[in-house]
Amino acid sequence: DQQVKQNSPSLSVQEGRISILNCDYTNSMFDYFLWYKKYPAEGPTFLISISSIKDKNEDGRFTVFLNKSAKHLSLHIVPSQPGDSAVYFCAATSYNFNKFYFGSGTKLNVKP
Amino acid sequence: EAGVVQSPRYKIIEKKQPVAFWCNPISGHNTLYWYLQNLGQGPELLIRYENEEAVDDSQLPKDRFSAERLKGVDSTLKIQPAELGDSAVYLCASSSSAGPGELFFGEGSRLTVL
């Protein structure tokens, strides 16, 4: 039973445009959400996070939006750059336990 | 600051052979995780340590997998005997106990079982 789902295995956008990556979760106990970026042959690296007390968190070109009622979060990258091409994983956890659940990833390709 | 270090990066073995992976977490990180990542999927937790104690090993196939974290620092994950289906990337991660915070991952150990 997958508690975190990324239903789009891939996404292709033009350089300079917006990339929107989506993630859904099923467990209402989750209250902390993270996005990780992974290049080939490397481990995932932390990108941005959001607590359930917020609905938006920004860090430069990256913004994460959280819709708790819909159990949905999204990552916006504006403007997208070719160096953003990677696999993006959504993860969820709870302040009550140190267990992280990951989605299956979305492969982003930013075309020059 | 050094990141999470894993070795070996790549390992090719024949089925039924043993294999071991080593992980050195970020200094001061009390929590250490071993994750399994199959192709096209996200990381799945195998075992989590708080210091030297395994606090969550519910997903570790204990008939063939074992792990240890002596002295609460380095950790070793062992598979004996390996099966074809064990071919995957084994990721080690660590985090500060002041959580939840984020996980810091190593580069992973890619296992191929022939």
mmCIF file of N, CA and C in Angstrom, chain A:
data_model
loop_
_atom_site.group_PDB
_atom_site.id
_atom_site.type_symbol
_atom_site.label_atom_id
_atom_site.label_comp_id
_atom_site.label_asym_id
_atom_site.label_seq_id
_atom_site.Cartn_x
_atom_site.Cartn_y
_atom_site.Cartn_z
ATOM 1 N N ASP A 1 0.847 -1.185 0.000
ATOM 2 C CA ASP A 1 0.000 0.000 0.000
ATOM 3 C C ASP A 1 0.888 1.243 0.000
ATOM 4 N N GLN A 2 0.889 1.928 -1.148
ATOM 5 C CA GLN A 2 1.750 3.088 -1.268
ATOM 6 C C GLN A 2 1.087 4.295 -0.635
ATOM 7 N N GLN A 3 1.732 4.878 0.337
ATOM 8 C CA GLN A 3 1.141 6.012 1.046
ATOM 9 C C GLN A 3 1.489 7.338 0.400
ATOM 10 N N VAL A 4 2.495 7.339 -0.453
ATOM 11 C CA VAL A 4 2.883 8.546 -1.176
ATOM 12 C C VAL A 4 2.958 8.178 -2.653
ATOM 13 N N LYS A 5 2.245 8.935 -3.472
ATOM 14 C CA LYS A 5 2.173 8.577 -4.891
ATOM 15 C C LYS A 5 2.548 9.752 -5.780
ATOM 16 N N GLN A 6 3.349 9.452 -6.772
ATOM 17 C CA GLN A 6 3.640 10.407 -7.824
ATOM 18 C C GLN A 6 3.180 9.754 -9.113
ATOM 19 N N ASN A 7 2.090 10.238 -9.628
ATOM 20 C CA ASN A 7 1.421 9.543 -10.735
ATOM 21 C C ASN A 7 2.011 9.842 -12.102
ATOM 22 N N SER A 8 2.879 10.852 -12.180
ATOM 23 C CA SER A 8 3.505 11.156 -13.464
ATOM 24 C C SER A 8 4.944 10.669 -13.448
ATOM 25 N N PRO A 9 5.251 9.614 -14.189
ATOM 26 C CA PRO A 9 6.623 9.123 -14.175
ATOM 27 C C PRO A 9 7.605 10.049 -14.872
ATOM 28 N N SER A 10 7.101 10.912 -15.765
ATOM 29 C CA SER A 10 8.010 11.803 -16.474
ATOM 30 C C SER A 10 7.301 13.095 -16.839
ATOM 31 N N LEU A 11 8.135 14.125 -17.050
ATOM 32 C CA LEU A 11 7.633 15.449 -17.412
ATOM 33 C C LEU A 11 8.702 16.127 -18.255
ATOM 34 N N SER A 12 8.274 16.748 -19.347
ATOM 35 C CA SER A 12 9.206 17.455 -20.205
ATOM 36 C C SER A 12 8.744 18.895 -20.369
ATOM 37 N N VAL A 13 9.637 19.847 -20.112
ATOM 38 C CA VAL A 13 9.292 21.264 -20.242
ATOM 39 C C VAL A 13 10.418 21.995 -20.967
ATOM 40 N N GLN A 14 10.080 23.157 -21.488
ATOM 41 C CA GLN A 14 11.056 23.972 -22.192
ATOM 42 C C GLN A 14 11.785 24.847 -21.169
ATOM 43 N N GLU A 15 13.048 25.063 -21.429
ATOM 44 C CA GLU A 15 13.840 25.955 -20.583
ATOM 45 C C GLU A 15 13.140 27.306 -20.441
ATOM 46 N N GLY A 16 13.123 27.816 -19.198
ATOM 47 C CA GLY A 16 12.501 29.110 -18.946
ATOM 48 C C GLY A 16 11.035 29.036 -18.539
ATOM 49 N N ARG A 17 10.398 27.887 -18.830
ATOM 50 C CA ARG A 17 8.998 27.736 -18.470
ATOM 51 C C ARG A 17 8.874 27.157 -17.070
ATOM 52 N N ILE A 18 7.650 27.023 -16.593
ATOM 53 C CA ILE A 18 7.407 26.479 -15.269
ATOM 54 C C ILE A 18 7.318 24.953 -15.320
ATOM 55 N N SER A 19 7.923 24.302 -14.333
ATOM 56 C CA SER A 19 7.761 22.857 -14.145
ATOM 57 C C SER A 19 6.892 22.658 -12.906
ATOM 58 N N ILE A 20 5.891 21.819 -13.025
ATOM 59 C CA ILE A 20 5.016 21.513 -11.893
ATOM 60 C C ILE A 20 5.001 20.008 -11.680
ATOM 61 N N LEU A 21 5.498 19.588 -10.531
ATOM 62 C CA LEU A 21 5.541 18.172 -10.185
ATOM 63 C C LEU A 21 4.553 17.923 -9.049
ATOM 64 N N ASN A 22 3.782 16.880 -9.181
ATOM 65 C CA ASN A 22 2.700 16.621 -8.242
ATOM 66 C C ASN A 22 2.929 15.379 -7.388
ATOM 67 N N CYS A 23 2.293 15.388 -6.225
ATOM 68 C CA CYS A 23 2.449 14.296 -5.274
ATOM 69 C C CYS A 23 1.170 14.191 -4.443
ATOM 70 N N ASP A 24 0.693 12.992 -4.232
ATOM 71 C CA ASP A 24 -0.489 12.758 -3.402
ATOM 72 C C ASP A 24 -0.132 11.811 -2.270
ATOM 73 N N TYR A 25 -0.784 11.968 -1.140
ATOM 74 C CA TYR A 25 -0.543 11.071 -0.021
ATOM 75 C C TYR A 25 -1.868 10.639 0.584
ATOM 76 N N THR A 26 -1.827 9.549 1.317
ATOM 77 C CA THR A 26 -3.075 8.992 1.850
ATOM 78 C C THR A 26 -3.155 9.068 3.376
ATOM 79 N N ASN A 27 -2.021 9.153 4.040
ATOM 80 C CA ASN A 27 -2.008 9.105 5.502
ATOM 81 C C ASN A 27 -2.177 10.493 6.100
ATOM 82 N N SER A 28 -3.274 10.722 6.801
ATOM 83 C CA SER A 28 -3.546 12.038 7.378
ATOM 84 C C SER A 28 -2.619 12.356 8.559
ATOM 85 N N MET A 29 -1.839 11.358 9.001
ATOM 86 C CA MET A 29 -0.883 11.611 10.092
ATOM 87 C C MET A 29 0.366 12.337 9.597
ATOM 88 N N PHE A 30 0.603 12.328 8.301
ATOM 89 C CA PHE A 30 1.782 13.015 7.776
ATOM 90 C C PHE A 30 1.660 14.510 8.028
ATOM 91 N N ASP A 31 2.734 15.101 8.535
ATOM 92 C CA ASP A 31 2.688 16.530 8.781
ATOM 93 C C ASP A 31 3.968 17.236 8.366
ATOM 94 N N TYR A 32 4.808 16.521 7.639
ATOM 95 C CA TYR A 32 6.041 17.145 7.155
ATOM 96 C C TYR A 32 6.370 16.506 5.822
ATOM 97 N N PHE A 33 6.644 17.348 4.826
ATOM 98 C CA PHE A 33 6.795 16.860 3.468
ATOM 99 C C PHE A 33 8.077 17.415 2.861
ATOM 100 N N LEU A 34 8.718 16.590 2.047
ATOM 101 C CA LEU A 34 10.006 16.978 1.483
ATOM 102 C C LEU A 34 10.057 16.622 0.007
ATOM 103 N N TRP A 35 10.887 17.365 -0.712
ATOM 104 C CA TRP A 35 11.202 17.010 -2.093
ATOM 105 C C TRP A 35 12.702 16.765 -2.187
ATOM 106 N N TYR A 36 13.034 15.688 -2.894
ATOM 107 C CA TYR A 36 14.421 15.343 -3.130
ATOM 108 C C TYR A 36 14.654 15.302 -4.633
ATOM 109 N N LYS A 37 15.883 15.600 -4.999
ATOM 110 C CA LYS A 37 16.304 15.605 -6.392
ATOM 111 C C LYS A 37 17.407 14.570 -6.534
ATOM 112 N N LYS A 38 17.344 13.802 -7.620
ATOM 113 C CA LYS A 38 18.348 12.756 -7.806
ATOM 114 C C LYS A 38 18.875 12.756 -9.221
ATOM 115 N N TYR A 39 20.203 12.903 -9.325
ATOM 116 C CA TYR A 39 20.885 12.753 -10.605
ATOM 117 C C TYR A 39 21.312 11.292 -10.746
ATOM 118 N N PRO A 40 21.524 10.824 -11.979
ATOM 119 C CA PRO A 40 21.969 9.442 -12.191
ATOM 120 C C PRO A 40 23.249 9.144 -11.423
ATOM 121 N N ALA A 41 23.314 7.963 -10.842
ATOM 122 C CA ALA A 41 24.489 7.468 -10.124
ATOM 123 C C ALA A 41 24.839 8.305 -8.894
ATOM 124 N N GLU A 42 23.891 9.089 -8.421
ATOM 125 C CA GLU A 42 24.099 9.829 -7.180
ATOM 126 C C GLU A 42 22.951 9.534 -6.224
ATOM 127 N N GLY A 43 23.175 9.811 -4.935
ATOM 128 C CA GLY A 43 22.093 9.666 -3.988
ATOM 129 C C GLY A 43 21.153 10.858 -4.061
ATOM 130 N N PRO A 44 19.926 10.707 -3.563
ATOM 131 C CA PRO A 44 18.988 11.837 -3.543
ATOM 132 C C PRO A 44 19.525 12.967 -2.676
ATOM 133 N N THR A 45 19.292 14.195 -3.095
ATOM 134 C CA THR A 45 19.685 15.352 -2.297
ATOM 135 C C THR A 45 18.448 16.165 -1.952
ATOM 136 N N PHE A 46 18.431 16.666 -0.745
ATOM 137 C CA PHE A 46 17.295 17.428 -0.240
ATOM 138 C C PHE A 46 17.141 18.734 -1.025
ATOM 139 N N LEU A 47 15.887 19.055 -1.348
ATOM 140 C CA LEU A 47 15.623 20.257 -2.129
ATOM 141 C C LEU A 47 14.851 21.294 -1.308
ATOM 142 N N ILE A 48 13.698 20.910 -0.815
ATOM 143 C CA ILE A 48 12.833 21.845 -0.097
ATOM 144 C C ILE A 48 11.839 21.041 0.722
ATOM 145 N N SER A 49 11.344 21.644 1.803
ATOM 146 C CA SER A 49 10.374 20.949 2.647
ATOM 147 C C SER A 49 9.253 21.899 3.049
ATOM 148 N N ILE A 50 8.205 21.328 3.619
ATOM 149 C CA ILE A 50 7.095 22.135 4.111
ATOM 150 C C ILE A 50 6.434 21.414 5.266
ATOM 151 N N SER A 51 6.101 22.182 6.278
ATOM 152 C CA SER A 51 5.363 21.656 7.420
ATOM 153 C C SER A 51 3.872 21.815 7.158
ATOM 154 N N SER A 52 3.078 20.980 7.787
ATOM 155 C CA SER A 52 1.636 21.030 7.546
ATOM 156 C C SER A 52 0.967 22.281 8.108
ATOM 157 N N ILE A 53 1.707 23.072 8.889
ATOM 158 C CA ILE A 53 1.111 24.323 9.390
ATOM 159 C C ILE A 53 1.172 25.421 8.331
ATOM 160 N N LYS A 54 1.892 25.130 7.236
ATOM 161 C CA LYS A 54 1.979 26.091 6.147
ATOM 162 C C LYS A 54 1.301 25.535 4.903
ATOM 163 N N ASP A 55 1.010 26.413 3.957
ATOM 164 C CA ASP A 55 0.515 25.919 2.683
ATOM 165 C C ASP A 55 1.452 26.274 1.533
ATOM 166 N N LYS A 56 2.534 26.957 1.857
ATOM 167 C CA LYS A 56 3.480 27.361 0.809
ATOM 168 C C LYS A 56 4.841 27.589 1.433
ATOM 169 N N ASN A 57 5.874 27.163 0.709
ATOM 170 C CA ASN A 57 7.231 27.459 1.127
ATOM 171 C C ASN A 57 8.080 27.702 -0.112
ATOM 172 N N GLU A 58 8.830 28.802 -0.086
ATOM 173 C CA GLU A 58 9.632 29.182 -1.254
ATOM 174 C C GLU A 58 11.112 29.155 -0.929
ATOM 175 N N ASP A 59 11.890 28.768 -1.932
ATOM 176 C CA ASP A 59 13.343 28.837 -1.818
ATOM 177 C C ASP A 59 13.896 29.086 -3.208
ATOM 178 N N GLY A 60 14.113 30.359 -3.504
ATOM 179 C CA GLY A 60 14.625 30.713 -4.825
ATOM 180 C C GLY A 60 13.633 30.357 -5.920
ATOM 181 N N ARG A 61 14.081 29.529 -6.849
ATOM 182 C CA ARG A 61 13.215 29.160 -7.982
ATOM 183 C C ARG A 61 12.224 28.058 -7.612
ATOM 184 N N PHE A 62 12.345 27.514 -6.422
ATOM 185 C CA PHE A 62 11.534 26.360 -6.017
ATOM 186 C C PHE A 62 10.469 26.770 -4.993
ATOM 187 N N THR A 63 9.254 26.364 -5.254
ATOM 188 C CA THR A 63 8.147 26.609 -4.335
ATOM 189 C C THR A 63 7.364 25.320 -4.161
ATOM 190 N N VAL A 64 7.070 24.988 -2.928
ATOM 191 C CA VAL A 64 6.227 23.817 -2.653
ATOM 192 C C VAL A 64 4.909 24.317 -2.090
ATOM 193 N N PHE A 65 3.835 23.757 -2.629
ATOM 194 C CA PHE A 65 2.482 24.079 -2.181
ATOM 195 C C PHE A 65 1.871 22.840 -1.540
ATOM 196 N N LEU A 66 1.167 23.046 -0.428
ATOM 197 C CA LEU A 66 0.526 21.936 0.265
ATOM 198 C C LEU A 66 -0.968 22.199 0.401
ATOM 199 N N ASN A 67 -1.763 21.250 -0.047
ATOM 200 C CA ASN A 67 -3.216 21.301 0.101
ATOM 201 C C ASN A 67 -3.616 20.125 0.994
ATOM 202 N N LYS A 68 -3.772 20.401 2.289
ATOM 203 C CA LYS A 68 -4.015 19.326 3.256
ATOM 204 C C LYS A 68 -5.374 18.659 3.035
ATOM 205 N N SER A 69 -6.353 19.427 2.679
ATOM 206 C CA SER A 69 -7.692 18.840 2.501
ATOM 207 C C SER A 69 -7.700 17.847 1.349
ATOM 208 N N ALA A 70 -6.910 18.141 0.330
ATOM 209 C CA ALA A 70 -6.831 17.245 -0.828
ATOM 210 C C ALA A 70 -5.715 16.221 -0.683
ATOM 211 N N LYS A 71 -4.919 16.341 0.377
ATOM 212 C CA LYS A 71 -3.746 15.475 0.579
ATOM 213 C C LYS A 71 -2.863 15.505 -0.677
ATOM 214 N N HIS A 72 -2.523 16.699 -1.066
ATOM 215 C CA HIS A 72 -1.790 16.912 -2.314
ATOM 216 C C HIS A 72 -0.732 17.980 -2.112
ATOM 217 N N LEU A 73 0.442 17.722 -2.674
ATOM 218 C CA LEU A 73 1.446 18.779 -2.702
ATOM 219 C C LEU A 73 2.067 18.844 -4.086
ATOM 220 N N SER A 74 2.613 19.999 -4.392
ATOM 221 C CA SER A 74 3.231 20.187 -5.688
ATOM 222 C C SER A 74 4.506 20.992 -5.532
ATOM 223 N N LEU A 75 5.403 20.762 -6.452
ATOM 224 C CA LEU A 75 6.666 21.490 -6.516
ATOM 225 C C LEU A 75 6.671 22.290 -7.810
ATOM 226 N N HIS A 76 6.878 23.598 -7.688
ATOM 227 C CA HIS A 76 6.959 24.471 -8.844
ATOM 228 C C HIS A 76 8.390 24.941 -9.009
ATOM 229 N N ILE A 77 8.883 24.838 -10.218
ATOM 230 C CA ILE A 77 10.224 25.323 -10.532
ATOM 231 C C ILE A 77 10.080 26.397 -11.597
ATOM 232 N N VAL A 78 10.455 27.629 -11.215
ATOM 233 C CA VAL A 78 10.321 28.745 -12.153
ATOM 234 C C VAL A 78 11.537 29.674 -12.049
ATOM 235 N N PRO A 79 12.233 29.980 -13.151
ATOM 236 C CA PRO A 79 12.110 29.315 -14.438
ATOM 237 C C PRO A 79 12.898 28.002 -14.446
ATOM 238 N N SER A 80 12.472 27.074 -15.227
ATOM 239 C CA SER A 80 13.167 25.785 -15.315
ATOM 240 C C SER A 80 14.467 25.950 -16.103
ATOM 241 N N GLN A 81 15.485 25.216 -15.675
ATOM 242 C CA GLN A 81 16.790 25.266 -16.309
ATOM 243 C C GLN A 81 17.214 23.843 -16.691
ATOM 244 N N PRO A 82 18.036 23.692 -17.724
ATOM 245 C CA PRO A 82 18.471 22.347 -18.115
ATOM 246 C C PRO A 82 19.111 21.566 -16.964
ATOM 247 N N GLY A 83 19.792 22.249 -16.065
ATOM 248 C CA GLY A 83 20.417 21.596 -14.915
ATOM 249 C C GLY A 83 19.411 21.037 -13.922
ATOM 250 N N ASP A 84 18.137 21.400 -14.089
ATOM 251 C CA ASP A 84 17.092 20.857 -13.217
ATOM 252 C C ASP A 84 16.672 19.458 -13.664
ATOM 253 N N SER A 85 17.128 19.034 -14.816
ATOM 254 C CA SER A 85 16.764 17.707 -15.324
ATOM 255 C C SER A 85 17.283 16.640 -14.367
ATOM 256 N N ALA A 86 16.373 15.899 -13.784
ATOM 257 C CA ALA A 86 16.703 14.912 -12.758
ATOM 258 C C ALA A 86 15.416 14.168 -12.400
ATOM 259 N N VAL A 87 15.535 13.235 -11.491
ATOM 260 C CA VAL A 87 14.347 12.574 -10.936
ATOM 261 C C VAL A 87 14.015 13.242 -9.607
ATOM 262 N N TYR A 88 12.758 13.599 -9.435
ATOM 263 C CA TYR A 88 12.315 14.272 -8.225
ATOM 264 C C TYR A 88 11.427 13.330 -7.415
ATOM 265 N N PHE A 89 11.783 13.167 -6.153
ATOM 266 C CA PHE A 89 11.015 12.320 -5.248
ATOM 267 C C PHE A 89 10.317 13.173 -4.208
ATOM 268 N N CYS A 90 9.079 12.851 -3.979
ATOM 269 C CA CYS A 90 8.307 13.437 -2.903
ATOM 270 C C CYS A 90 8.404 12.483 -1.707
ATOM 271 N N ALA A 91 8.495 13.036 -0.498
ATOM 272 C CA ALA A 91 8.557 12.202 0.705
ATOM 273 C C ALA A 91 7.681 12.808 1.790
ATOM 274 N N ALA A 92 7.194 11.965 2.665
ATOM 275 C CA ALA A 92 6.327 12.425 3.752
ATOM 276 C C ALA A 92 6.686 11.710 5.032
ATOM 277 N N THR A 93 6.500 12.422 6.141
ATOM 278 C CA THR A 93 6.760 11.834 7.449
ATOM 279 C C THR A 93 5.898 12.544 8.476
ATOM 280 N N SER A 94 6.106 12.197 9.714
ATOM 281 C CA SER A 94 5.350 12.803 10.794
ATOM 282 C C SER A 94 6.306 13.213 11.902
ATOM 283 N N TYR A 95 5.953 14.286 12.611
ATOM 284 C CA TYR A 95 6.761 14.697 13.756
ATOM 285 C C TYR A 95 6.750 13.636 14.849
ATOM 286 N N ASN A 96 5.785 12.717 14.792
ATOM 287 C CA ASN A 96 5.672 11.691 15.823
ATOM 288 C C ASN A 96 6.548 10.480 15.550
ATOM 289 N N PHE A 97 7.033 10.330 14.330
ATOM 290 C CA PHE A 97 7.889 9.196 14.049
ATOM 291 C C PHE A 97 8.893 9.576 12.974
ATOM 292 N N ASN A 98 9.998 8.906 12.992
ATOM 293 C CA ASN A 98 11.098 9.257 12.095
ATOM 294 C C ASN A 98 11.138 8.340 10.887
ATOM 295 N N LYS A 99 9.984 8.037 10.326
ATOM 296 C CA LYS A 99 9.919 7.160 9.166
ATOM 297 C C LYS A 99 9.456 7.967 7.973
ATOM 298 N N PHE A 100 10.218 7.888 6.902
ATOM 299 C CA PHE A 100 9.933 8.651 5.707
ATOM 300 C C PHE A 100 9.376 7.722 4.630
ATOM 301 N N TYR A 101 8.326 8.172 3.978
ATOM 302 C CA TYR A 101 7.726 7.424 2.881
ATOM 303 C C TYR A 101 7.964 8.201 1.597
ATOM 304 N N PHE A 102 8.434 7.499 0.578
ATOM 305 C CA PHE A 102 8.786 8.143 -0.679
ATOM 306 C C PHE A 102 7.840 7.753 -1.800
ATOM 307 N N GLY A 103 7.609 8.698 -2.696
ATOM 308 C CA GLY A 103 6.916 8.379 -3.932
ATOM 309 C C GLY A 103 7.877 7.700 -4.904
ATOM 310 N N SER A 104 7.355 7.311 -6.040
ATOM 311 C CA SER A 104 8.156 6.575 -7.022
ATOM 312 C C SER A 104 8.971 7.469 -7.933
ATOM 313 N N GLY A 105 8.788 8.793 -7.807
ATOM 314 C CA GLY A 105 9.619 9.710 -8.562
ATOM 315 C C GLY A 105 9.015 10.172 -9.873
ATOM 316 N N THR A 106 9.394 11.390 -10.274
ATOM 317 C CA THR A 106 9.046 11.947 -11.579
ATOM 318 C C THR A 106 10.327 12.404 -12.236
ATOM 319 N N LYS A 107 10.551 11.908 -13.441
ATOM 320 C CA LYS A 107 11.759 12.290 -14.170
ATOM 321 C C LYS A 107 11.464 13.553 -14.967
ATOM 322 N N LEU A 108 12.150 14.626 -14.610
ATOM 323 C CA LEU A 108 11.978 15.908 -15.280
ATOM 324 C C LEU A 108 13.055 16.104 -16.335
ATOM 325 N N ASN A 109 12.641 16.478 -17.519
ATOM 326 C CA ASN A 109 13.578 16.806 -18.590
ATOM 327 C C ASN A 109 13.313 18.242 -19.021
ATOM 328 N N VAL A 110 14.299 19.097 -18.824
ATOM 329 C CA VAL A 110 14.168 20.486 -19.233
ATOM 330 C C VAL A 110 14.967 20.668 -20.526
ATOM 331 N N LYS A 111 14.260 20.977 -21.581
ATOM 332 C CA LYS A 111 14.878 21.082 -22.906
ATOM 333 C C LYS A 111 15.411 22.484 -23.140
ATOM 334 N N PRO A 112 16.659 22.577 -23.651
ATOM 335 C CA PRO A 112 17.231 23.914 -23.922
ATOM 336 C C PRO A 112 16.496 24.625 -25.050
#
